[in-house]
mmCIF file of C-alpha atoms and ligand atoms in Angstrom:
data_model
loop_
_atom_site.group_PDB
_atom_site.id
_atom_site.type_symbol
_atom_site.label_atom_id
_atom_site.label_comp_id
_atom_site.label_asym_id
_atom_site.label_seq_id
_atom_site.Cartn_x
_atom_site.Cartn_y
_atom_site.Cartn_z
ATOM 1 C CA MET A 1 -0.114 -0.230 -0.047
ATOM 2 C CA LYS A 2 0.814 3.983 -0.728
ATOM 3 C CA SER A 3 2.333 5.921 2.834
ATOM 4 C CA ALA A 4 3.276 9.452 2.732
ATOM 5 C CA VAL A 5 7.245 9.518 3.548
ATOM 6 C CA TYR A 6 9.854 12.878 4.457
ATOM 7 C CA THR A 7 11.914 12.609 1.824
ATOM 8 C CA LYS A 8 14.000 15.997 2.873
ATOM 9 C CA ALA A 9 13.281 19.287 4.367
ATOM 10 C CA GLY A 10 10.347 20.680 2.732
ATOM 11 C CA GLN A 11 9.294 17.326 0.543
ATOM 12 C CA VAL A 12 7.085 14.762 0.888
ATOM 13 C CA GLY A 13 6.704 11.581 -1.598
ATOM 14 C CA LEU A 14 5.131 8.319 -1.684
ATOM 15 C CA ALA A 15 6.350 4.885 -0.879
ATOM 16 C CA GLU A 16 5.141 1.422 -0.768
ATOM 17 C CA ILE A 17 5.016 -0.705 2.308
ATOM 18 C CA ASP A 18 3.452 -3.413 3.654
ATOM 19 C CA ARG A 19 0.090 -3.009 4.930
ATOM 20 C CA PRO A 20 -0.823 -3.097 8.868
ATOM 21 C CA GLN A 21 -1.751 -6.056 10.257
ATOM 22 C CA ILE A 22 -3.747 -6.560 13.446
ATOM 23 C CA GLU A 23 -0.983 -7.401 16.222
ATOM 24 C CA ALA A 24 -2.592 -6.476 19.558
ATOM 25 C CA PRO A 25 -6.181 -7.969 20.580
ATOM 26 C CA ASP A 26 -7.436 -4.036 21.150
ATOM 27 C CA ASP A 27 -6.000 -2.841 17.463
ATOM 28 C CA ALA A 28 -8.356 -2.196 14.208
ATOM 29 C CA ILE A 29 -7.323 -2.348 10.636
ATOM 30 C CA ILE A 30 -8.976 1.048 9.064
ATOM 31 C CA ARG A 31 -9.098 1.768 5.130
ATOM 32 C CA ILE A 32 -8.436 5.875 4.929
ATOM 33 C CA VAL A 33 -11.194 7.648 3.146
ATOM 34 C CA ARG A 34 -10.027 11.573 3.950
ATOM 35 C CA THR A 35 -6.887 12.406 6.145
ATOM 36 C CA CYS A 36 -5.071 15.687 5.838
ATOM 37 C CA VAL A 37 -2.006 17.643 7.236
ATOM 38 C CA CYS A 38 -1.934 19.294 10.782
ATOM 39 C CA GLY A 39 -0.119 22.692 11.372
ATOM 40 C CA SER A 40 1.676 20.498 13.467
ATOM 41 C CA ASP A 41 3.179 18.058 10.863
ATOM 42 C CA LEU A 42 4.934 20.948 9.709
ATOM 43 C CA TRP A 43 7.053 21.103 12.062
ATOM 44 C CA SER A 44 8.338 17.597 10.303
ATOM 45 C CA TYR A 45 8.296 18.826 7.304
ATOM 46 C CA ARG A 46 10.500 22.048 7.431
ATOM 47 C CA ASN A 47 13.160 20.026 9.860
ATOM 48 C CA PRO A 48 16.606 19.665 7.908
ATOM 49 C CA GLU A 49 17.796 16.855 9.843
ATOM 50 C CA ILE A 50 14.863 14.595 8.870
ATOM 51 C CA GLU A 51 15.915 11.334 7.396
ATOM 52 C CA GLU A 52 14.674 10.168 4.474
ATOM 53 C CA GLY A 53 11.697 7.849 4.122
ATOM 54 C CA HIS A 54 10.613 8.797 7.934
ATOM 55 C CA SER A 55 7.552 7.926 8.133
ATOM 56 C CA ASN A 56 4.748 10.710 8.119
ATOM 57 C CA SER A 57 3.514 12.397 11.281
ATOM 58 C CA GLY A 58 -0.254 12.560 10.078
ATOM 59 C CA HIS A 59 -2.623 11.812 12.774
ATOM 60 C CA GLU A 60 -6.032 12.343 11.726
ATOM 61 C CA ALA A 61 -8.525 10.737 9.060
ATOM 62 C CA ILE A 62 -12.167 8.808 9.001
ATOM 63 C CA GLY A 63 -12.326 5.786 7.413
ATOM 64 C CA ILE A 64 -13.495 1.999 7.337
ATOM 65 C CA VAL A 65 -12.642 -0.338 9.740
ATOM 66 C CA GLU A 66 -11.707 -3.687 7.809
ATOM 67 C CA GLU A 67 -10.328 -5.931 10.545
ATOM 68 C CA VAL A 68 -10.760 -6.004 14.197
ATOM 69 C CA GLY A 69 -8.801 -7.937 17.508
ATOM 70 C CA GLU A 70 -10.770 -9.864 19.386
ATOM 71 C CA ALA A 71 -10.703 -7.802 22.139
ATOM 72 C CA VAL A 72 -12.637 -4.894 20.100
ATOM 73 C CA THR A 73 -16.346 -4.786 20.552
ATOM 74 C CA THR A 74 -17.469 -1.118 20.139
ATOM 75 C CA VAL A 75 -16.858 -1.266 16.032
ATOM 76 C CA LYS A 76 -16.988 -3.859 13.672
ATOM 77 C CA PRO A 77 -15.663 -4.680 9.918
ATOM 78 C CA GLY A 78 -17.804 -1.979 7.429
ATOM 79 C CA ASP A 79 -17.940 0.415 10.429
ATOM 80 C CA PHE A 80 -17.943 4.057 9.023
ATOM 81 C CA VAL A 81 -15.350 5.778 12.036
ATOM 82 C CA ILE A 82 -13.457 8.651 13.345
ATOM 83 C CA ALA A 83 -10.140 7.846 14.125
ATOM 84 C CA PRO A 84 -8.604 10.454 16.997
ATOM 85 C CA PHE A 85 -5.488 11.617 17.103
ATOM 86 C CA THR A 86 -5.494 10.412 20.515
ATOM 87 C CA HIS A 87 -5.700 6.546 22.092
ATOM 88 C CA GLY A 88 -7.294 7.444 25.398
ATOM 89 C CA CYS A 89 -8.802 3.836 27.716
ATOM 90 C CA GLY A 90 -11.711 5.275 29.015
ATOM 91 C CA GLN A 91 -11.007 3.941 32.446
ATOM 92 C CA CYS A 92 -7.978 5.436 34.234
ATOM 93 C CA ASP A 93 -8.250 8.492 36.440
ATOM 94 C CA ALA A 94 -6.978 11.019 33.408
ATOM 95 C CA CYS A 95 -10.040 9.432 31.124
ATOM 96 C CA ARG A 96 -12.599 9.228 33.179
ATOM 97 C CA ALA A 97 -11.592 12.681 34.219
ATOM 98 C CA GLY A 98 -12.284 13.843 30.255
ATOM 99 C CA TYR A 99 -8.656 14.251 30.202
ATOM 100 C CA ASP A 100 -7.858 11.156 27.451
ATOM 101 C CA GLY A 101 -5.586 13.256 25.555
ATOM 102 C CA THR A 102 -2.923 12.946 28.067
ATOM 103 C CA CYS A 103 -4.133 9.381 29.801
ATOM 104 C CA ASP A 104 -2.389 7.648 32.563
ATOM 105 C CA ARG A 105 -2.258 3.758 30.978
ATOM 106 C CA HIS A 106 -1.115 5.369 27.712
ATOM 107 C CA ILE A 107 2.274 7.579 28.447
ATOM 108 C CA ASP A 108 4.052 7.072 25.486
ATOM 109 C CA THR A 109 1.646 5.364 23.237
ATOM 110 C CA ASN A 110 -1.449 7.862 23.027
ATOM 111 C CA TRP A 111 -0.484 9.556 20.006
ATOM 112 C CA SER A 112 -1.379 8.479 15.948
ATOM 113 C CA GLY A 113 1.178 8.824 13.616
ATOM 114 C CA GLY A 114 1.727 7.351 10.279
ATOM 115 C CA VAL A 115 -1.900 8.218 8.878
ATOM 116 C CA GLN A 116 -1.548 9.598 5.391
ATOM 117 C CA ALA A 117 -1.703 5.991 4.412
ATOM 118 C CA GLU A 118 -4.242 3.843 2.860
ATOM 119 C CA TYR A 119 -4.602 2.076 5.521
ATOM 120 C CA ILE A 120 -3.687 2.274 9.555
ATOM 121 C CA ARG A 121 -3.492 -0.038 12.140
ATOM 122 C CA PHE A 122 -5.451 1.975 15.183
ATOM 123 C CA HIS A 123 -4.205 1.183 18.660
ATOM 124 C CA PHE A 124 -6.551 0.646 21.676
ATOM 125 C CA ALA A 125 -9.026 1.060 19.442
ATOM 126 C CA ASN A 126 -12.539 -0.349 21.473
ATOM 127 C CA TRP A 127 -12.821 2.958 23.639
ATOM 128 C CA ALA A 128 -10.834 5.566 21.659
ATOM 129 C CA LEU A 129 -12.729 4.886 17.924
ATOM 130 C CA VAL A 130 -15.626 7.152 17.506
ATOM 131 C CA LYS A 131 -18.771 5.145 15.476
ATOM 132 C CA ILE A 132 -20.490 8.002 12.961
ATOM 133 C CA PRO A 133 -23.873 6.605 11.584
ATOM 134 C CA GLY A 134 -24.291 5.264 8.314
ATOM 135 C CA GLN A 135 -21.230 5.245 5.711
ATOM 136 C CA PRO A 136 -19.382 7.783 3.946
ATOM 137 C CA SER A 137 -21.770 7.636 1.039
ATOM 138 C CA ASP A 138 -24.771 8.894 3.270
ATOM 139 C CA TYR A 139 -23.092 12.019 3.319
ATOM 140 C CA SER A 140 -21.987 15.389 1.338
ATOM 141 C CA GLU A 141 -18.725 16.727 0.820
ATOM 142 C CA GLY A 142 -19.211 19.309 3.220
ATOM 143 C CA MET A 143 -20.237 17.294 5.873
ATOM 144 C CA LEU A 144 -17.439 14.602 5.454
ATOM 145 C CA LYS A 145 -14.858 17.593 5.665
ATOM 146 C CA SER A 146 -16.617 18.469 9.042
ATOM 147 C CA LEU A 147 -16.449 14.455 10.394
ATOM 148 C CA LEU A 148 -12.763 14.435 9.334
ATOM 149 C CA THR A 149 -12.301 18.040 12.086
ATOM 150 C CA LEU A 150 -13.363 15.668 14.773
ATOM 151 C CA ALA A 151 -10.297 13.424 14.588
ATOM 152 C CA ASP A 152 -8.404 16.469 16.097
ATOM 153 C CA VAL A 153 -8.435 20.295 15.640
ATOM 154 C CA MET A 154 -12.457 20.497 16.490
ATOM 155 C CA PRO A 155 -11.622 18.814 19.810
ATOM 156 C CA THR A 156 -8.230 20.670 20.046
ATOM 157 C CA GLY A 157 -9.892 24.288 19.364
ATOM 158 C CA TYR A 158 -12.767 22.982 22.140
ATOM 159 C CA HIS A 159 -10.222 21.584 24.655
ATOM 160 C CA ALA A 160 -8.983 25.338 24.618
ATOM 161 C CA ALA A 161 -12.267 26.368 25.430
ATOM 162 C CA ARG A 162 -13.223 23.746 27.882
ATOM 163 C CA VAL A 163 -9.810 23.625 30.157
ATOM 164 C CA ALA A 164 -10.308 28.098 30.344
ATOM 165 C CA ASN A 165 -13.922 27.352 31.293
ATOM 166 C CA VAL A 166 -15.516 29.698 28.732
ATOM 167 C CA GLN A 167 -19.066 30.132 29.897
ATOM 168 C CA LYS A 168 -22.281 31.707 28.885
ATOM 169 C CA GLY A 169 -21.513 35.672 28.489
ATOM 170 C CA ASP A 170 -17.704 35.271 28.662
ATOM 171 C CA LYS A 171 -15.651 38.161 27.260
ATOM 172 C CA VAL A 172 -13.044 35.854 24.692
ATOM 173 C CA VAL A 173 -10.206 36.209 22.418
ATOM 174 C CA VAL A 174 -8.820 33.839 20.112
ATOM 175 C CA ILE A 175 -4.907 33.994 19.347
ATOM 176 C CA GLY A 176 -4.399 31.694 16.091
ATOM 177 C CA ASP A 177 -6.221 32.088 13.114
ATOM 178 C CA GLY A 178 -5.278 28.543 11.353
ATOM 179 C CA ALA A 179 -7.376 25.727 11.759
ATOM 180 C CA VAL A 180 -7.293 25.266 15.419
ATOM 181 C CA GLY A 181 -7.879 28.907 16.334
ATOM 182 C CA GLN A 182 -11.184 28.613 13.846
ATOM 183 C CA CYS A 183 -12.283 25.677 15.726
ATOM 184 C CA ALA A 184 -12.059 27.525 18.738
ATOM 185 C CA VAL A 185 -13.891 30.560 17.940
ATOM 186 C CA ILE A 186 -17.051 27.608 16.687
ATOM 187 C CA ALA A 187 -16.394 25.701 20.584
ATOM 188 C CA ALA A 188 -16.112 29.636 22.628
ATOM 189 C CA LYS A 189 -19.484 30.110 20.684
ATOM 190 C CA MET A 190 -21.218 26.940 21.697
ATOM 191 C CA ARG A 191 -19.962 27.329 25.291
ATOM 192 C CA GLY A 192 -22.135 30.951 24.916
ATOM 193 C CA ALA A 193 -19.385 33.606 25.055
ATOM 194 C CA SER A 194 -20.798 36.959 24.304
ATOM 195 C CA GLN A 195 -17.842 38.537 22.473
ATOM 196 C CA ILE A 196 -15.318 36.205 20.570
ATOM 197 C CA VAL A 197 -12.348 38.355 19.327
ATOM 198 C CA LEU A 198 -10.057 36.535 16.859
ATOM 199 C CA MET A 199 -6.370 38.138 16.568
ATOM 200 C CA SER A 200 -6.083 37.790 12.370
ATOM 201 C CA ARG A 201 -4.238 39.311 9.768
ATOM 202 C CA HIS A 202 -5.680 37.620 6.965
ATOM 203 C CA GLU A 203 -9.117 38.685 5.447
ATOM 204 C CA ASP A 204 -10.207 35.216 4.499
ATOM 205 C CA ARG A 205 -9.556 34.064 7.917
ATOM 206 C CA GLN A 206 -11.065 36.883 9.516
ATOM 207 C CA GLN A 207 -14.253 36.575 7.241
ATOM 208 C CA MET A 208 -14.049 32.591 7.924
ATOM 209 C CA ALA A 209 -14.599 33.556 11.831
ATOM 210 C CA LEU A 210 -17.337 36.067 11.686
ATOM 211 C CA GLU A 211 -19.112 33.852 9.590
ATOM 212 C CA SER A 212 -18.208 31.115 12.572
ATOM 213 C CA GLY A 213 -19.485 33.459 15.900
ATOM 214 C CA ALA A 214 -16.337 36.100 16.190
ATOM 215 C CA THR A 215 -17.867 39.087 16.970
ATOM 216 C CA ALA A 216 -14.631 41.119 16.096
ATOM 217 C CA VAL A 217 -11.101 40.705 14.493
ATOM 218 C CA VAL A 218 -7.855 42.390 15.174
ATOM 219 C CA ALA A 219 -5.294 42.637 12.823
ATOM 220 C CA GLU A 220 -2.787 44.395 15.321
ATOM 221 C CA ARG A 221 0.169 42.592 16.967
ATOM 222 C CA GLY A 222 1.662 43.124 20.257
ATOM 223 C CA GLU A 223 0.924 46.020 22.348
ATOM 224 C CA GLU A 224 -1.358 47.505 19.877
ATOM 225 C CA GLY A 225 -3.380 44.736 19.335
ATOM 226 C CA ILE A 226 -3.634 44.311 23.355
ATOM 227 C CA THR A 227 -4.648 48.240 22.761
ATOM 228 C CA LYS A 228 -7.252 47.439 20.061
ATOM 229 C CA VAL A 229 -8.489 44.654 21.898
ATOM 230 C CA ARG A 230 -9.385 46.260 25.282
ATOM 231 C CA GLU A 231 -10.777 49.024 23.433
ATOM 232 C CA ILE A 232 -13.164 46.590 21.589
ATOM 233 C CA LEU A 233 -14.239 45.176 24.632
ATOM 234 C CA GLY A 234 -14.391 47.814 27.034
ATOM 235 C CA GLY A 235 -11.769 46.411 29.196
ATOM 236 C CA GLY A 236 -9.398 43.308 29.554
ATOM 237 C CA ALA A 237 -10.752 39.614 28.199
ATOM 238 C CA ASP A 238 -12.210 36.946 30.270
ATOM 239 C CA VAL A 239 -10.701 34.133 28.605
ATOM 240 C CA ALA A 240 -8.001 34.036 25.892
ATOM 241 C CA LEU A 241 -7.208 30.892 23.746
ATOM 242 C CA GLU A 242 -3.975 30.476 22.699
ATOM 243 C CA CYS A 243 -3.812 28.260 19.398
ATOM 244 C CA VAL A 244 -0.227 29.047 17.720
ATOM 245 C CA GLY A 245 2.218 27.598 20.347
ATOM 246 C CA THR A 246 4.807 29.916 20.247
ATOM 247 C CA GLU A 247 6.044 32.542 22.930
ATOM 248 C CA VAL A 248 4.749 35.666 20.957
ATOM 249 C CA ALA A 249 1.393 34.313 21.019
ATOM 250 C CA VAL A 250 1.446 33.298 24.606
ATOM 251 C CA GLU A 251 2.822 36.709 25.680
ATOM 252 C CA GLN A 252 -0.810 37.952 23.566
ATOM 253 C CA ALA A 253 -3.206 35.890 25.257
ATOM 254 C CA LEU A 254 -1.538 36.939 28.681
ATOM 255 C CA GLY A 255 -1.382 40.502 27.478
ATOM 256 C CA VAL A 256 -4.973 40.646 26.662
ATOM 257 C CA LEU A 257 -6.710 39.314 29.802
ATOM 258 C CA HIS A 258 -7.645 41.472 33.043
ATOM 259 C CA ASN A 259 -6.493 40.488 36.047
ATOM 260 C CA GLY A 260 -7.989 36.925 37.273
ATOM 261 C CA GLY A 261 -8.622 35.699 33.800
ATOM 262 C CA ARG A 262 -7.923 32.867 31.938
ATOM 263 C CA MET A 263 -6.048 31.118 29.361
ATOM 264 C CA GLY A 264 -6.501 27.972 27.735
ATOM 265 C CA PHE A 265 -3.709 26.911 25.186
ATOM 266 C CA VAL A 266 -3.375 24.293 22.723
ATOM 267 C CA GLY A 267 -0.573 25.480 20.614
ATOM 268 C CA VAL A 268 2.254 22.851 20.583
ATOM 269 C CA PRO A 269 4.761 24.490 22.709
ATOM 270 C CA HIS A 270 7.568 25.752 20.995
ATOM 271 C CA TYR A 271 9.615 27.389 23.941
ATOM 272 C CA ASN A 272 10.043 26.135 27.351
ATOM 273 C CA ASN A 273 11.177 29.663 29.401
ATOM 274 C CA ARG A 274 7.791 30.003 30.770
ATOM 275 C CA ALA A 275 7.614 29.778 34.351
ATOM 276 C CA LEU A 276 4.657 29.055 36.671
ATOM 277 C CA GLY A 277 5.672 32.153 38.856
ATOM 278 C CA SER A 278 4.854 34.615 35.746
ATOM 279 C CA THR A 279 1.276 34.884 36.049
ATOM 280 C CA PHE A 280 1.127 35.240 39.922
ATOM 281 C CA ALA A 281 0.859 39.034 39.844
ATOM 282 C CA GLN A 282 -2.074 39.030 37.220
ATOM 283 C CA ASN A 283 -3.650 35.522 39.235
ATOM 284 C CA ILE A 284 -4.117 34.273 35.673
ATOM 285 C CA SER A 285 -5.349 30.779 35.559
ATOM 286 C CA VAL A 286 -3.554 28.914 32.789
ATOM 287 C CA ALA A 287 -4.432 25.315 31.197
ATOM 288 C CA GLY A 288 -3.803 23.191 28.217
ATOM 289 C CA GLY A 289 -2.688 20.091 26.933
ATOM 290 C CA ALA A 290 -3.314 17.093 24.143
ATOM 291 C CA ALA A 291 -7.279 17.589 23.388
ATOM 292 C CA SER A 292 -9.976 15.358 24.769
ATOM 293 C CA VAL A 293 -11.116 14.393 21.523
ATOM 294 C CA THR A 294 -13.152 11.162 22.199
ATOM 295 C CA THR A 295 -14.798 12.472 25.184
ATOM 296 C CA TYR A 296 -15.901 15.674 23.199
ATOM 297 C CA ASP A 297 -16.942 14.093 20.140
ATOM 298 C CA LYS A 298 -19.076 11.544 21.869
ATOM 299 C CA GLN A 299 -20.894 13.776 24.389
ATOM 300 C CA VAL A 300 -20.727 16.847 22.072
ATOM 301 C CA LEU A 301 -19.179 17.499 18.719
ATOM 302 C CA LEU A 302 -20.068 14.698 16.654
ATOM 303 C CA LYS A 303 -23.985 15.784 17.425
ATOM 304 C CA ALA A 304 -23.484 19.155 16.896
ATOM 305 C CA VAL A 305 -21.646 18.259 13.068
ATOM 306 C CA LEU A 306 -24.603 15.651 12.385
ATOM 307 C CA ASP A 307 -27.230 18.162 13.539
ATOM 308 C CA GLY A 308 -25.477 21.175 11.201
ATOM 309 C CA ASP A 309 -25.329 23.278 14.244
ATOM 310 C CA ILE A 310 -21.297 23.603 13.633
ATOM 311 C CA ASN A 311 -19.444 23.535 10.405
ATOM 312 C CA PRO A 312 -15.900 23.360 11.502
ATOM 313 C CA GLY A 313 -15.132 21.522 8.115
ATOM 314 C CA ARG A 314 -14.684 25.068 5.957
ATOM 315 C CA VAL A 315 -10.975 24.894 7.739
ATOM 316 C CA PHE A 316 -10.080 22.804 4.517
ATOM 317 C CA THR A 317 -9.730 25.406 1.868
ATOM 318 C CA SER A 318 -8.277 22.698 -0.361
ATOM 319 C CA SER A 319 -8.642 18.996 -1.618
ATOM 320 C CA TYR A 320 -5.489 16.492 -2.956
ATOM 321 C CA LYS A 321 -5.272 12.911 -3.547
ATOM 322 C CA LEU A 322 -2.313 11.124 -1.986
ATOM 323 C CA GLU A 323 -0.522 11.372 -4.871
ATOM 324 C CA ASP A 324 -0.144 15.076 -4.288
ATOM 325 C CA ILE A 325 0.463 14.752 -0.826
ATOM 326 C CA ASP A 326 3.900 17.436 -1.354
ATOM 327 C CA GLN A 327 1.841 20.086 -3.134
ATOM 328 C CA ALA A 328 -0.843 19.670 0.326
ATOM 329 C CA TYR A 329 2.228 20.103 2.815
ATOM 330 C CA LYS A 330 3.839 22.882 0.212
ATOM 331 C CA ASP A 331 0.524 24.784 0.113
ATOM 332 C CA MET A 332 -0.129 24.945 3.725
ATOM 333 C CA ASP A 333 3.240 25.559 4.343
ATOM 334 C CA GLU A 334 2.797 28.988 1.725
ATOM 335 C CA ARG A 335 -0.148 29.454 3.748
ATOM 336 C CA LYS A 336 -2.184 29.263 0.279
ATOM 337 C CA THR A 337 -4.824 27.028 2.344
ATOM 338 C CA ILE A 338 -5.864 27.254 5.735
ATOM 339 C CA LYS A 339 -5.733 22.961 5.798
ATOM 340 C CA SER A 340 -5.421 20.481 3.256
ATOM 341 C CA MET A 341 -7.432 17.403 2.937
ATOM 342 C CA ILE A 342 -6.457 14.207 1.298
ATOM 343 C CA VAL A 343 -9.212 12.413 -0.406
ATOM 344 C CA MET A 344 -8.625 8.701 -0.985
ATOM 345 C CA ASP A 345 -9.589 6.983 -3.927
HETATM 346 ZN ZN1 LIG B 1 -2.955 17.519 14.120
HETATM 347 ZN ZN1 LIG B 2 -6.868 6.447 29.950
#
């Protein structure tokens, strides 16, 4: 079967590899129907030290179950499923508290990889997979796009809002206008925020967020951006959702909050020098980490998509065949598309 591999910095190709087999009782083999490129995949794509033939870091897909291990009772061959990037057990303290993105039992095995391929082996399938009613042919392309976001970006945006405890009436600022930031806007609206300000300099992304529930956009950055946000909100924000993962984005998020405000962060951190004590004087609550994909999908997000209450699939502004995966990465890296979807035959 075909699978995407990194060939050198800034280039992805296809390799012919063995089709995966069931290895553990809790495995499922899934035939991929739609997969995509994640902002986090671009870190591997750009890495000048990437070894040739390195497996892709893709981790978001929807597909059809082909085969299951003997311990899997929740899905059967032929079922249409969301393959979350996380693999919680559903039973440990973390999973029961709704933090299956960081399952206590699956410390080094909780994330997917290699999903930009024709087939995958999905480990810890019994609890973590999310069944979708019907078959792909029952859904429009737009609906398939929204279902695909439930493997990562929509639950990740939702996680930022949940850990920051966005509540009815809150004034929320979203830092980051990529797919996760767009989904954080949707999540803040779902949870009843009264005002949602997106910080973005790109007109198409501003427009998308305004259609999803943002009430204002701010293009300025730094001190200028903070001043503008405070003008719009008539003071500091209750909540800032940081969806980038850089120190500049964290500074921006902390800067827009009033004292006692809350920051939720879901951008994978590419900094390590932020001390816990730095928010003491402002009494700011900080929380974040990997999203609880399975929990949110099962509790609220799958229903919200199927009922047409939310349309996160609009973040996929371009589609490609697996053969064109290099272009899919390139267009995202050059910001020509917000998020690239791969349509399998
Ligand atoms: Zn992702
Ligand atoms: Zn667990």
